[in-house]
mmCIF file of C-alpha atoms in Angstrom:
data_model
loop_
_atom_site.group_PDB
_atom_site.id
_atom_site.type_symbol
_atom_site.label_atom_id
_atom_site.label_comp_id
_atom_site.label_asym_id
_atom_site.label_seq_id
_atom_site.Cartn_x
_atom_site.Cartn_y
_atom_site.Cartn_z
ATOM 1 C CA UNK L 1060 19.642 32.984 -15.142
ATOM 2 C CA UNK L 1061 18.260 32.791 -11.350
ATOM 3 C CA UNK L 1062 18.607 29.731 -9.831
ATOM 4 C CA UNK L 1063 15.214 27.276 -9.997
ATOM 5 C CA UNK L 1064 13.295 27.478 -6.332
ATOM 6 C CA UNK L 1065 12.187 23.755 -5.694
ATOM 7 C CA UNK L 1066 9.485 23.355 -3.096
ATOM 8 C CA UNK L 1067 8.776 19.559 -1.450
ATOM 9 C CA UNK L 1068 4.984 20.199 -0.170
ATOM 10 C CA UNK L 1069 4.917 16.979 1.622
ATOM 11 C CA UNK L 1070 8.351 15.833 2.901
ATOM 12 C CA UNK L 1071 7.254 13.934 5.553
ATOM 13 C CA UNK L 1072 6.109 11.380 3.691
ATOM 14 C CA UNK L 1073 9.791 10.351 2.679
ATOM 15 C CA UNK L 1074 11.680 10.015 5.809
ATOM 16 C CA UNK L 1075 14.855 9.117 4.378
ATOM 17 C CA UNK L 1076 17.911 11.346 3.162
ATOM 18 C CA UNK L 1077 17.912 13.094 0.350
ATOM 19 C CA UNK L 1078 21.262 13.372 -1.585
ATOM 20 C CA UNK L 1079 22.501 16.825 -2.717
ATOM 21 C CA UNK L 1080 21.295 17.928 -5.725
ATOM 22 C CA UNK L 1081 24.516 19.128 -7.227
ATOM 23 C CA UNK L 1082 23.429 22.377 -9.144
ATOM 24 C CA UNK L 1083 22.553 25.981 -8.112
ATOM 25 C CA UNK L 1084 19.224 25.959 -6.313
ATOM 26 C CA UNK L 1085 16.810 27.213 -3.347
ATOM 27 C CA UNK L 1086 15.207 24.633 -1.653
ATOM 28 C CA UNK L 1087 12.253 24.646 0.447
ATOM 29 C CA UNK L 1088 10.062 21.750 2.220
ATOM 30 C CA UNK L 1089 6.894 21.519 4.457
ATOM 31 C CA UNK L 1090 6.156 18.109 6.297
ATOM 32 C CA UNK L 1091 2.469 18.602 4.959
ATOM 33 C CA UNK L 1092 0.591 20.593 2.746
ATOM 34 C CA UNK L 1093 -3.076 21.416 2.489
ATOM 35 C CA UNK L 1094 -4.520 21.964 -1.048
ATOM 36 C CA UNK L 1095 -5.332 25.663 -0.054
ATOM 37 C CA UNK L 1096 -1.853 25.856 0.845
ATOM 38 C CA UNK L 1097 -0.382 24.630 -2.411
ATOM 39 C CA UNK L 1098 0.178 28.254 -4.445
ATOM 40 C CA UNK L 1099 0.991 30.159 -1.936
ATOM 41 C CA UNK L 1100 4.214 27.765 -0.739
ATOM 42 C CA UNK L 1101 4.822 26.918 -4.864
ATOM 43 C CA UNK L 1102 4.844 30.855 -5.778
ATOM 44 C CA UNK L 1103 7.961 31.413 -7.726
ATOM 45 C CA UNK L 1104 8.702 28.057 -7.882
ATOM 46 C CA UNK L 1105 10.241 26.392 -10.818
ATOM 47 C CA UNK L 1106 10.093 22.542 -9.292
ATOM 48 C CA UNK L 1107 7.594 21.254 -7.246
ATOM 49 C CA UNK L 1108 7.771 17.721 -5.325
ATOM 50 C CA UNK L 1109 4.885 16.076 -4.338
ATOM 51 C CA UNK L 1110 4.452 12.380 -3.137
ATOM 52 C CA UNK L 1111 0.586 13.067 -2.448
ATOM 53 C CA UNK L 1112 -0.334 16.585 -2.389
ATOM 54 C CA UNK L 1113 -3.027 17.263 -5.260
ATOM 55 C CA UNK L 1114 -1.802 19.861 -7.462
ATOM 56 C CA UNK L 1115 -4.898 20.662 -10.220
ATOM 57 C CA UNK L 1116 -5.575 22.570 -13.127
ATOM 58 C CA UNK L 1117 -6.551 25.822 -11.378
ATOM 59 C CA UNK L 1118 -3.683 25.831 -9.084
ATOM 60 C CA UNK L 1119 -0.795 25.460 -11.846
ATOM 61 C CA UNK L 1120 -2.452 28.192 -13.673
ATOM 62 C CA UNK L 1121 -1.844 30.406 -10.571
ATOM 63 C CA UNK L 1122 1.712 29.417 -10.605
ATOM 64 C CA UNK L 1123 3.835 30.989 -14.371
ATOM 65 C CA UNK L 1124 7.006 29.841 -12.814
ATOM 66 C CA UNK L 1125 6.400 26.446 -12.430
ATOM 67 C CA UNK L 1126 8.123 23.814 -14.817
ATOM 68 C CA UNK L 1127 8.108 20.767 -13.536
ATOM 69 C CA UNK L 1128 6.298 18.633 -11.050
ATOM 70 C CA UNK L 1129 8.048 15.756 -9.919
ATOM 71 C CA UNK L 1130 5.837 12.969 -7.854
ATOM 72 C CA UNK L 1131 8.282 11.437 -5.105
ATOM 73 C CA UNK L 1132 5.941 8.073 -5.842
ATOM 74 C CA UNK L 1133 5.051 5.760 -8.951
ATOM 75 C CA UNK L 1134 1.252 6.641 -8.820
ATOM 76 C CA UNK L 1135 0.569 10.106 -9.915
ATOM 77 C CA UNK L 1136 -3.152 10.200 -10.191
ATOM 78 C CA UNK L 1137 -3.173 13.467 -7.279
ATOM 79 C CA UNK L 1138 -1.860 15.364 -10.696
ATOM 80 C CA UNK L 1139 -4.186 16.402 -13.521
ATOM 81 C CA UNK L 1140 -1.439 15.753 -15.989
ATOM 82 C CA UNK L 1141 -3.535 16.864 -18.936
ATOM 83 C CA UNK L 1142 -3.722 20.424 -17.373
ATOM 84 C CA UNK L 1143 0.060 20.333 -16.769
ATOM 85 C CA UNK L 1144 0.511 19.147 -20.299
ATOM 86 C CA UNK L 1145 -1.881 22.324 -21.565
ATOM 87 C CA UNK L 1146 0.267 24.240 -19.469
ATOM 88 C CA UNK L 1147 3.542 23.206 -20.294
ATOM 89 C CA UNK L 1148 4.600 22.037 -17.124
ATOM 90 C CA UNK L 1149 6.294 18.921 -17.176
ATOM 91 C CA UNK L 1150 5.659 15.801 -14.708
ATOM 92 C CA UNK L 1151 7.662 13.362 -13.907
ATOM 93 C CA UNK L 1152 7.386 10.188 -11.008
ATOM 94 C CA UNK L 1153 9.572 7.296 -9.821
ATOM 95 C CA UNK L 1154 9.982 3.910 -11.805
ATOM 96 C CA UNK L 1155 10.545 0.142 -10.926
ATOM 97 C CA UNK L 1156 12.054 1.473 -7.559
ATOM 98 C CA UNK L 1157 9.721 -0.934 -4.917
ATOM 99 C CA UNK L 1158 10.293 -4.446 -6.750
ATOM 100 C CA UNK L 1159 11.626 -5.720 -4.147
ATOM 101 C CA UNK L 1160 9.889 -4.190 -1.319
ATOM 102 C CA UNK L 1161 6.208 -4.378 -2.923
ATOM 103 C CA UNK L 1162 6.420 -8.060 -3.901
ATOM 104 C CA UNK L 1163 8.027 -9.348 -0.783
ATOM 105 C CA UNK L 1164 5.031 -7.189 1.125
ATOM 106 C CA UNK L 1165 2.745 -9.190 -1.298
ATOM 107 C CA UNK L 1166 3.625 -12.593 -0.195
ATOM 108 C CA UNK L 1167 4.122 -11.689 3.540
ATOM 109 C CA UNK L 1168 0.524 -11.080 3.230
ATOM 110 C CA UNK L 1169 -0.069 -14.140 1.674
ATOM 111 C CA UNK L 1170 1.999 -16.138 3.719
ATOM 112 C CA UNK L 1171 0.123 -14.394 6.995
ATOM 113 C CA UNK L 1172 -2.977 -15.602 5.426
ATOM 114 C CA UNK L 1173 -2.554 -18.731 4.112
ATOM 115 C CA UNK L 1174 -0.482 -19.872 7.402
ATOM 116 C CA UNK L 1175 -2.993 -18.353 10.167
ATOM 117 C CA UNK L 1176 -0.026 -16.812 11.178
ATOM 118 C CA UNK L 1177 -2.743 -13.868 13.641
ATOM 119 C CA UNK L 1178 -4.640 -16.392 14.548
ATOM 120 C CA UNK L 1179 -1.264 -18.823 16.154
ATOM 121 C CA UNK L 1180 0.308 -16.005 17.074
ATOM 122 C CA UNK L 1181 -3.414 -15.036 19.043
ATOM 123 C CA UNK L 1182 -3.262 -18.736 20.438
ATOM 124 C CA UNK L 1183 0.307 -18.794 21.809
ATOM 125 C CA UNK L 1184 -0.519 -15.516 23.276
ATOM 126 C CA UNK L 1185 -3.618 -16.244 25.140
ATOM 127 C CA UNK L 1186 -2.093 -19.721 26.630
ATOM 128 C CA UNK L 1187 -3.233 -21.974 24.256
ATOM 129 C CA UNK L 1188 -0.139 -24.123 23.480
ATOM 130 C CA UNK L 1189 1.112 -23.800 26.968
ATOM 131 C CA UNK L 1190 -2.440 -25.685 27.791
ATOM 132 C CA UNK L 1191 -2.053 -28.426 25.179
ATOM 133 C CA UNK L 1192 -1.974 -31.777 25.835
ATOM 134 C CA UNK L 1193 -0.247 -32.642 22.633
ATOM 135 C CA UNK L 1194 3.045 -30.905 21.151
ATOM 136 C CA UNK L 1195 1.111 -28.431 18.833
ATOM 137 C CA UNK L 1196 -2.106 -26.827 18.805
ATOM 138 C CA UNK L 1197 -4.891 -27.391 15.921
ATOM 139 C CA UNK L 1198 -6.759 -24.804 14.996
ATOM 140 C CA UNK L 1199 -7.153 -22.977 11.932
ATOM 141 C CA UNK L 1200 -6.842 -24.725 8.686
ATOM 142 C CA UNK L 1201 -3.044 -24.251 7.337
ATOM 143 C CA UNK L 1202 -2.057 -23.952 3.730
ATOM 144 C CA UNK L 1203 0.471 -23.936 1.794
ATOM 145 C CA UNK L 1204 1.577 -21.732 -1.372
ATOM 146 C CA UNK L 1205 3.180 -24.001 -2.790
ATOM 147 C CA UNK L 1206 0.788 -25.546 -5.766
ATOM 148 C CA UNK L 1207 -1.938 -22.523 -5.432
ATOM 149 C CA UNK L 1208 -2.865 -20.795 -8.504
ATOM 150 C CA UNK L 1209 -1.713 -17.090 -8.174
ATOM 151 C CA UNK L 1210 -3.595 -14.653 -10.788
ATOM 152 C CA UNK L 1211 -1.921 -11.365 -11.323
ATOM 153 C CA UNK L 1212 -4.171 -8.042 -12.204
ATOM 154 C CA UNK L 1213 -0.807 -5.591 -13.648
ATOM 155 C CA UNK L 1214 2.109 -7.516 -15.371
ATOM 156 C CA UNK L 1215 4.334 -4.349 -15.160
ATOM 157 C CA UNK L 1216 7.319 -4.190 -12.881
ATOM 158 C CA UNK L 1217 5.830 -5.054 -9.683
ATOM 159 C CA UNK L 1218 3.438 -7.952 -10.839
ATOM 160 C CA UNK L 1219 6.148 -9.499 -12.472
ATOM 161 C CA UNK L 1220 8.583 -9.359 -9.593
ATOM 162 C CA UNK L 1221 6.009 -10.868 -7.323
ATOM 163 C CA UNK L 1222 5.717 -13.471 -9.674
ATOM 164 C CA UNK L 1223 9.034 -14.245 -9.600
ATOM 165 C CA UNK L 1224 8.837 -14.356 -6.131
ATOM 166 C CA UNK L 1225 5.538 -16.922 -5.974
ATOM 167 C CA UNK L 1226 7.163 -18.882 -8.542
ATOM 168 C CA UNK L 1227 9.924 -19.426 -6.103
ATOM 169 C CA UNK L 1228 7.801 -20.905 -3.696
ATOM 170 C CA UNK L 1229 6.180 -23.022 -6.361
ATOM 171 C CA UNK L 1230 2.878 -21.501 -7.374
ATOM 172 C CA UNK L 1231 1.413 -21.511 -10.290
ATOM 173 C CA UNK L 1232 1.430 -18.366 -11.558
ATOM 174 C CA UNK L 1233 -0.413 -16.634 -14.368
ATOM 175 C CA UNK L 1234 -1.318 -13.168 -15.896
ATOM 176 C CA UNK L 1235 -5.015 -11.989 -16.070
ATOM 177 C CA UNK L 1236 -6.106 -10.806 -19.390
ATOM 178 C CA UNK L 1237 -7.860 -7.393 -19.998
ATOM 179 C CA UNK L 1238 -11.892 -8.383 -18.952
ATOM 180 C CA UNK L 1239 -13.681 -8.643 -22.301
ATOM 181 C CA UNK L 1240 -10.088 -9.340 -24.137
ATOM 182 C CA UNK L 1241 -10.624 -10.472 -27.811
ATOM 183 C CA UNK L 1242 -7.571 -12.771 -27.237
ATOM 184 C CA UNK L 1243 -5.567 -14.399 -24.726
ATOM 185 C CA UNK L 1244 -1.900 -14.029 -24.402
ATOM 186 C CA UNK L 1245 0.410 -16.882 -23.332
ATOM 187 C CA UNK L 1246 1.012 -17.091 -20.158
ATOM 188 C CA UNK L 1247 -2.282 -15.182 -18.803
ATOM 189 C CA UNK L 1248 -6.083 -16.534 -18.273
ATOM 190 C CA UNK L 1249 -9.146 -15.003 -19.616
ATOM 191 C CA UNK L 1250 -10.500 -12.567 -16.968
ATOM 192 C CA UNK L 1251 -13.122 -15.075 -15.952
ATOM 193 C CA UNK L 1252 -11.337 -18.128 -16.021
ATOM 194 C CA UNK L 1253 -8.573 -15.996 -13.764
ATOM 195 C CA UNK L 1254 -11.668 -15.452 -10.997
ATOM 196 C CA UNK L 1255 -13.001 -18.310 -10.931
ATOM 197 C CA UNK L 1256 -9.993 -20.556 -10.313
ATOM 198 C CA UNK L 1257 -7.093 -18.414 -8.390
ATOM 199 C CA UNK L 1258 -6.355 -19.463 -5.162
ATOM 200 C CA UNK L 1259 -4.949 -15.820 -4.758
ATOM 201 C CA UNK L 1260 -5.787 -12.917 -6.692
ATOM 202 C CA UNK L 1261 -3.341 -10.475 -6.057
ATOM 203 C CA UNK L 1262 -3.392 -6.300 -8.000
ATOM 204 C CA UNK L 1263 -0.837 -4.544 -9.392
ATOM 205 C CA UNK L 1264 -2.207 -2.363 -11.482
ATOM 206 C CA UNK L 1265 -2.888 1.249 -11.848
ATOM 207 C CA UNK L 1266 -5.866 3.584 -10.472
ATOM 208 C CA UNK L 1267 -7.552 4.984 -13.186
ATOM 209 C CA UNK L 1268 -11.341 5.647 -14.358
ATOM 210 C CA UNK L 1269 -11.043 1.732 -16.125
ATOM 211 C CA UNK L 1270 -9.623 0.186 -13.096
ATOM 212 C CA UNK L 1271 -11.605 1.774 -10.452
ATOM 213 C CA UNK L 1272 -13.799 -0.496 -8.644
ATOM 214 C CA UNK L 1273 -12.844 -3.656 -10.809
ATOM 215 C CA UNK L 1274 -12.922 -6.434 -7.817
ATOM 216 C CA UNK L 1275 -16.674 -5.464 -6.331
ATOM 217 C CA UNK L 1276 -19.631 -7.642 -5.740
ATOM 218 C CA UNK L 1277 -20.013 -9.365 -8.830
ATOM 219 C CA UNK L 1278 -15.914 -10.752 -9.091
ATOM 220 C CA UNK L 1279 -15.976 -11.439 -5.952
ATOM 221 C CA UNK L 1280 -19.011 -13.480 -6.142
ATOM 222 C CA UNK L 1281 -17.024 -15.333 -9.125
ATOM 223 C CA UNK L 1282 -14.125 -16.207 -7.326
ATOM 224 C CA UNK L 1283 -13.961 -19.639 -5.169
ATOM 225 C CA UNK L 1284 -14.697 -19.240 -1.549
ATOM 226 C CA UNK L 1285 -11.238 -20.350 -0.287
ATOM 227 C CA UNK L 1286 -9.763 -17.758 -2.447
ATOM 228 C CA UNK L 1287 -7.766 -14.720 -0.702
ATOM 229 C CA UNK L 1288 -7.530 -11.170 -2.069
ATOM 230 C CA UNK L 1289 -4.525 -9.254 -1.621
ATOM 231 C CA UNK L 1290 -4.113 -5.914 -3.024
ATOM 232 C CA UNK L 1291 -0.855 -3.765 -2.374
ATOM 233 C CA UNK L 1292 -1.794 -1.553 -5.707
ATOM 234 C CA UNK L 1293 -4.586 1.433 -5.004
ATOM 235 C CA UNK L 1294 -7.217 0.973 -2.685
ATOM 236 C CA UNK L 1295 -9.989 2.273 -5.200
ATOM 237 C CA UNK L 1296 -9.429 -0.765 -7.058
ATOM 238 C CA UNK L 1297 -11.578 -2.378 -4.493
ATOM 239 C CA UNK L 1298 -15.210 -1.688 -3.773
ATOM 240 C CA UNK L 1299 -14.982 -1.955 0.063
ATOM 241 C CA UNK L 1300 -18.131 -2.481 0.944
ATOM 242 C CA UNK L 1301 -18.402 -5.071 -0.731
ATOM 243 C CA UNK L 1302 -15.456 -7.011 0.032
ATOM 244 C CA UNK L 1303 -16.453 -6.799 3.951
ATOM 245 C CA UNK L 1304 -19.827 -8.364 2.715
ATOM 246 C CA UNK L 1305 -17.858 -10.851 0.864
ATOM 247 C CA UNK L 1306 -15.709 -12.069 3.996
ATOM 248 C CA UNK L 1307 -18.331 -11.820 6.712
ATOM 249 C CA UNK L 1308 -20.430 -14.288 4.436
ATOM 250 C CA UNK L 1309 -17.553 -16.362 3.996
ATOM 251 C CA UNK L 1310 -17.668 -15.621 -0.404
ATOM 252 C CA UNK L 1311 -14.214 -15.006 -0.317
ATOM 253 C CA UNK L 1312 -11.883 -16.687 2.618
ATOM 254 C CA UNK L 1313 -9.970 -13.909 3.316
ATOM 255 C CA UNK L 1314 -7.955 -10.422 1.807
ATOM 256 C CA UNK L 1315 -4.353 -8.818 2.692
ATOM 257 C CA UNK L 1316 -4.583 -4.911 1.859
ATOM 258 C CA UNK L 1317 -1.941 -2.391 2.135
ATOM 259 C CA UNK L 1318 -4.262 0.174 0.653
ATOM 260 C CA UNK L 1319 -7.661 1.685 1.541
ATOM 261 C CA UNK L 1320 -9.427 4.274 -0.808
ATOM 262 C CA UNK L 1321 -9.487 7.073 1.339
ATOM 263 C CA UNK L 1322 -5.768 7.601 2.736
ATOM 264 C CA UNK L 1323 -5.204 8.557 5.492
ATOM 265 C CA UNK L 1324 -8.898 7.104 7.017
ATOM 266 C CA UNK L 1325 -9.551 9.938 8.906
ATOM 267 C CA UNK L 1326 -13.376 9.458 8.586
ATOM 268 C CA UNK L 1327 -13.092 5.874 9.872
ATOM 269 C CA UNK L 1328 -13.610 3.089 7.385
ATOM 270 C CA UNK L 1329 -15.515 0.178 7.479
ATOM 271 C CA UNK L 1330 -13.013 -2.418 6.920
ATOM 272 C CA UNK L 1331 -10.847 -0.839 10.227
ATOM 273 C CA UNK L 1332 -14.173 -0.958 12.538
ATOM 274 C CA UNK L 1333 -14.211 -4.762 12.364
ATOM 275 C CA UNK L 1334 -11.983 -7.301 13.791
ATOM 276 C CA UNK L 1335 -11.969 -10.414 11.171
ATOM 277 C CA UNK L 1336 -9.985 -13.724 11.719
ATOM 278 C CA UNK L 1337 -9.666 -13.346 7.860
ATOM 279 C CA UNK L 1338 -8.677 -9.795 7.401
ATOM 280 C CA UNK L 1339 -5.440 -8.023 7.332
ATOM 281 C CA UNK L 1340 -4.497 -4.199 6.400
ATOM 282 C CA UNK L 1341 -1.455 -2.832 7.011
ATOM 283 C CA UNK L 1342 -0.960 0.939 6.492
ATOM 284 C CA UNK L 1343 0.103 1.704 2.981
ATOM 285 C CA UNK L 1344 3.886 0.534 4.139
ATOM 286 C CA UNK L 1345 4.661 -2.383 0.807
ATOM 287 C CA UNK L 1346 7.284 0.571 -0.219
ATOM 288 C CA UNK L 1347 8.285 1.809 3.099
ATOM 289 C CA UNK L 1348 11.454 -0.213 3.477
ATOM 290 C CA UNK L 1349 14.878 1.760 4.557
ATOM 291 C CA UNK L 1350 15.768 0.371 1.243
ATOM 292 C CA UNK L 1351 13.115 1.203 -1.166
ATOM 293 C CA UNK L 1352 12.302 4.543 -0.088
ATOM 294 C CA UNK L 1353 16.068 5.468 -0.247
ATOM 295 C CA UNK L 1354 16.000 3.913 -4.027
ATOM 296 C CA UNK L 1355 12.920 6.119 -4.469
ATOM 297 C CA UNK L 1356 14.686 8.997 -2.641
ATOM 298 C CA UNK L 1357 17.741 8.941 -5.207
ATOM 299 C CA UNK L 1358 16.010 8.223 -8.172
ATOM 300 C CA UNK L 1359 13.696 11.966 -6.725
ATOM 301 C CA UNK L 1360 17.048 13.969 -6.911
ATOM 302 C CA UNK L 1361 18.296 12.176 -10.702
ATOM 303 C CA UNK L 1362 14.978 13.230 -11.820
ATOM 304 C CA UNK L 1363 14.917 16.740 -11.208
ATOM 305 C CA UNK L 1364 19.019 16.797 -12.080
ATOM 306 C CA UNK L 1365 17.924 15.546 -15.124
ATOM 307 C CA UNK L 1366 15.360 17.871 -15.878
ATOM 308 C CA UNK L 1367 17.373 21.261 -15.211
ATOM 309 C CA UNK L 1368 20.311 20.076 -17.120
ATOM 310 C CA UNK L 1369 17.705 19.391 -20.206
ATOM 311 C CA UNK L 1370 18.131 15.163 -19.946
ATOM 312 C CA UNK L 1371 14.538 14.659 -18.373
ATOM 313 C CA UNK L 1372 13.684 11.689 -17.366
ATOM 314 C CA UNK L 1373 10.614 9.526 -16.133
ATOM 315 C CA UNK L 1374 8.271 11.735 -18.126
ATOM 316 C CA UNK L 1375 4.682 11.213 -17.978
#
């Protein structure tokens, strides 16, 4: 039996080190790869890695050797998996590997907004305090965590460790129920109820045709205007346009993002052409810790071990 050629289109994107894989294998990687690159660099290939390289229905069936397709990531939505299941072609991603790093990202943002920590920092910078005639500087309201309502969309792995975390700091945390729910489960609030009382709505759910665009004009119209947003899911979630209508009128008092919909914004983006007091993105980073991305990084190599040696694991 030849040994399996495994292809990483995009390794770039996980600047850590990779343990060996210990079994008889080629290896090839690309720092990038452009989708009319993709079967060309995957021919003969029996495993290919992709954190965000689209691989679609018409390339895999260009590509008899391939057998698995193993997202370096926990989202996997740049794979039509229901061609890859037609196929045979197995896919498999990363599990409960950012905990720590997504949630703690999560409440930074929080923190940030909640404590004007920009808009201090912007003060101390430009004089302010050093100008004082008291000890501190007023400015921007301050406010605490502790005793806000914190509504979380996703009660997987990642909503419930930044739960833990907000429950640390005292908030009052609950669940959001599925909008139109018959029910409501302990511990969560009715979709509406959730909107129209969280301090902080915060996502953590998955990017999919029910999910896309499920915070636009309307929910945010529901929720109380000294509410935040912060969203450190998918940036689809989010209709855009509408949240930068929602904070320049002051309907919402501010959002954290770590995600946009179109990644990287090459073609410019509205939220990014506007400086707002009560606005902060950060580049898609919540999993880019040494840490987590070395977690993510091992958990890569087990994955495709596992496959070859017929134990797969994390299949979709």
């Amino acid at each position: 039996m030849h040994e399996p050629l495994i292809v990483f289109l995009d390794r770039a994107s996980l600047p850590v080190r990779l343990k060996p894989l210990a079994l008889p294998h080629h290896w090839q990687e690309y720092p990038q790869t452009l989708a009319q690159e993709v079967v060309a660099r995957l021919a003969g290939a029996t495993v290919a890695i992709s954190n965000k390289v689209p691989i679609n229905r018409e390339m895999m069936a260009a590509l008899p050797d391939l057998k698995l397709i193993a997202v370096a990531a926990t989202g996997y939505n740049q794979i039509d998996v229901s061609a890859a299941k037609e196929l045979n072609i197995a896919v498999c991603n990363i599990r409960d590997y950012a905990i720590h790093g997504v949630a703690e990202h999560t409440l930074m943002l929080m923190l940030a907004l909640r404590r004007q920590l920009l808009s201090y920092r912007q003060q101390v910078l430009a004089g302010a305090w050093q100008a004082a005639s008291g000890f501190c500087v007023f400015g921007a309201p301050l406010h605490d965590l502790s005793g806000s309502r914190l509504c979380l969309i996703g009660s997987g792995a990642l909503g419930q460790a930044t739960a833990a975390l907000a429950r640390a700091f005292g908030m009052q945390v609950f669940f959001v129920e599925h909008r139109g729910a018959a029910s409501v489960r302990p511990g969560y609030l009715a979709w509406d109820e959730a909107l129209a009382t969280a301090d902080i709505l915060s996502l953590h759910c998955p990017l999919n045709d029910a999910t896309r665009g499920m915070i636009a004009a309307p929910e945010l119209a529901a929720m109380k205007n000294t509410s935040l947003l912060i969203n450190t899911a998918r940036g689809g979630l989010v209709d855009e346009a509408d949240l930068l209508t929602a904070l320049q009128t002051g309907q919402i008092a501010g959002a954290g993002l770590d995600v946009l919909v179109t990644e990287p914004p090459t073609a410019g983006n509205a939220l990014l052409d506007v400086v707002l007091p009560n606005l902060l993105i950060t580049p898609h980073i919540a999993w880019a810790s040494v840490e987590t991305m070395q977690t993510l990084a091992d958990q890569l190599i087990d994955n495709m071990a596992g496959f070859l040696q017929g134990q797969a694991r994390n299949l979709l």
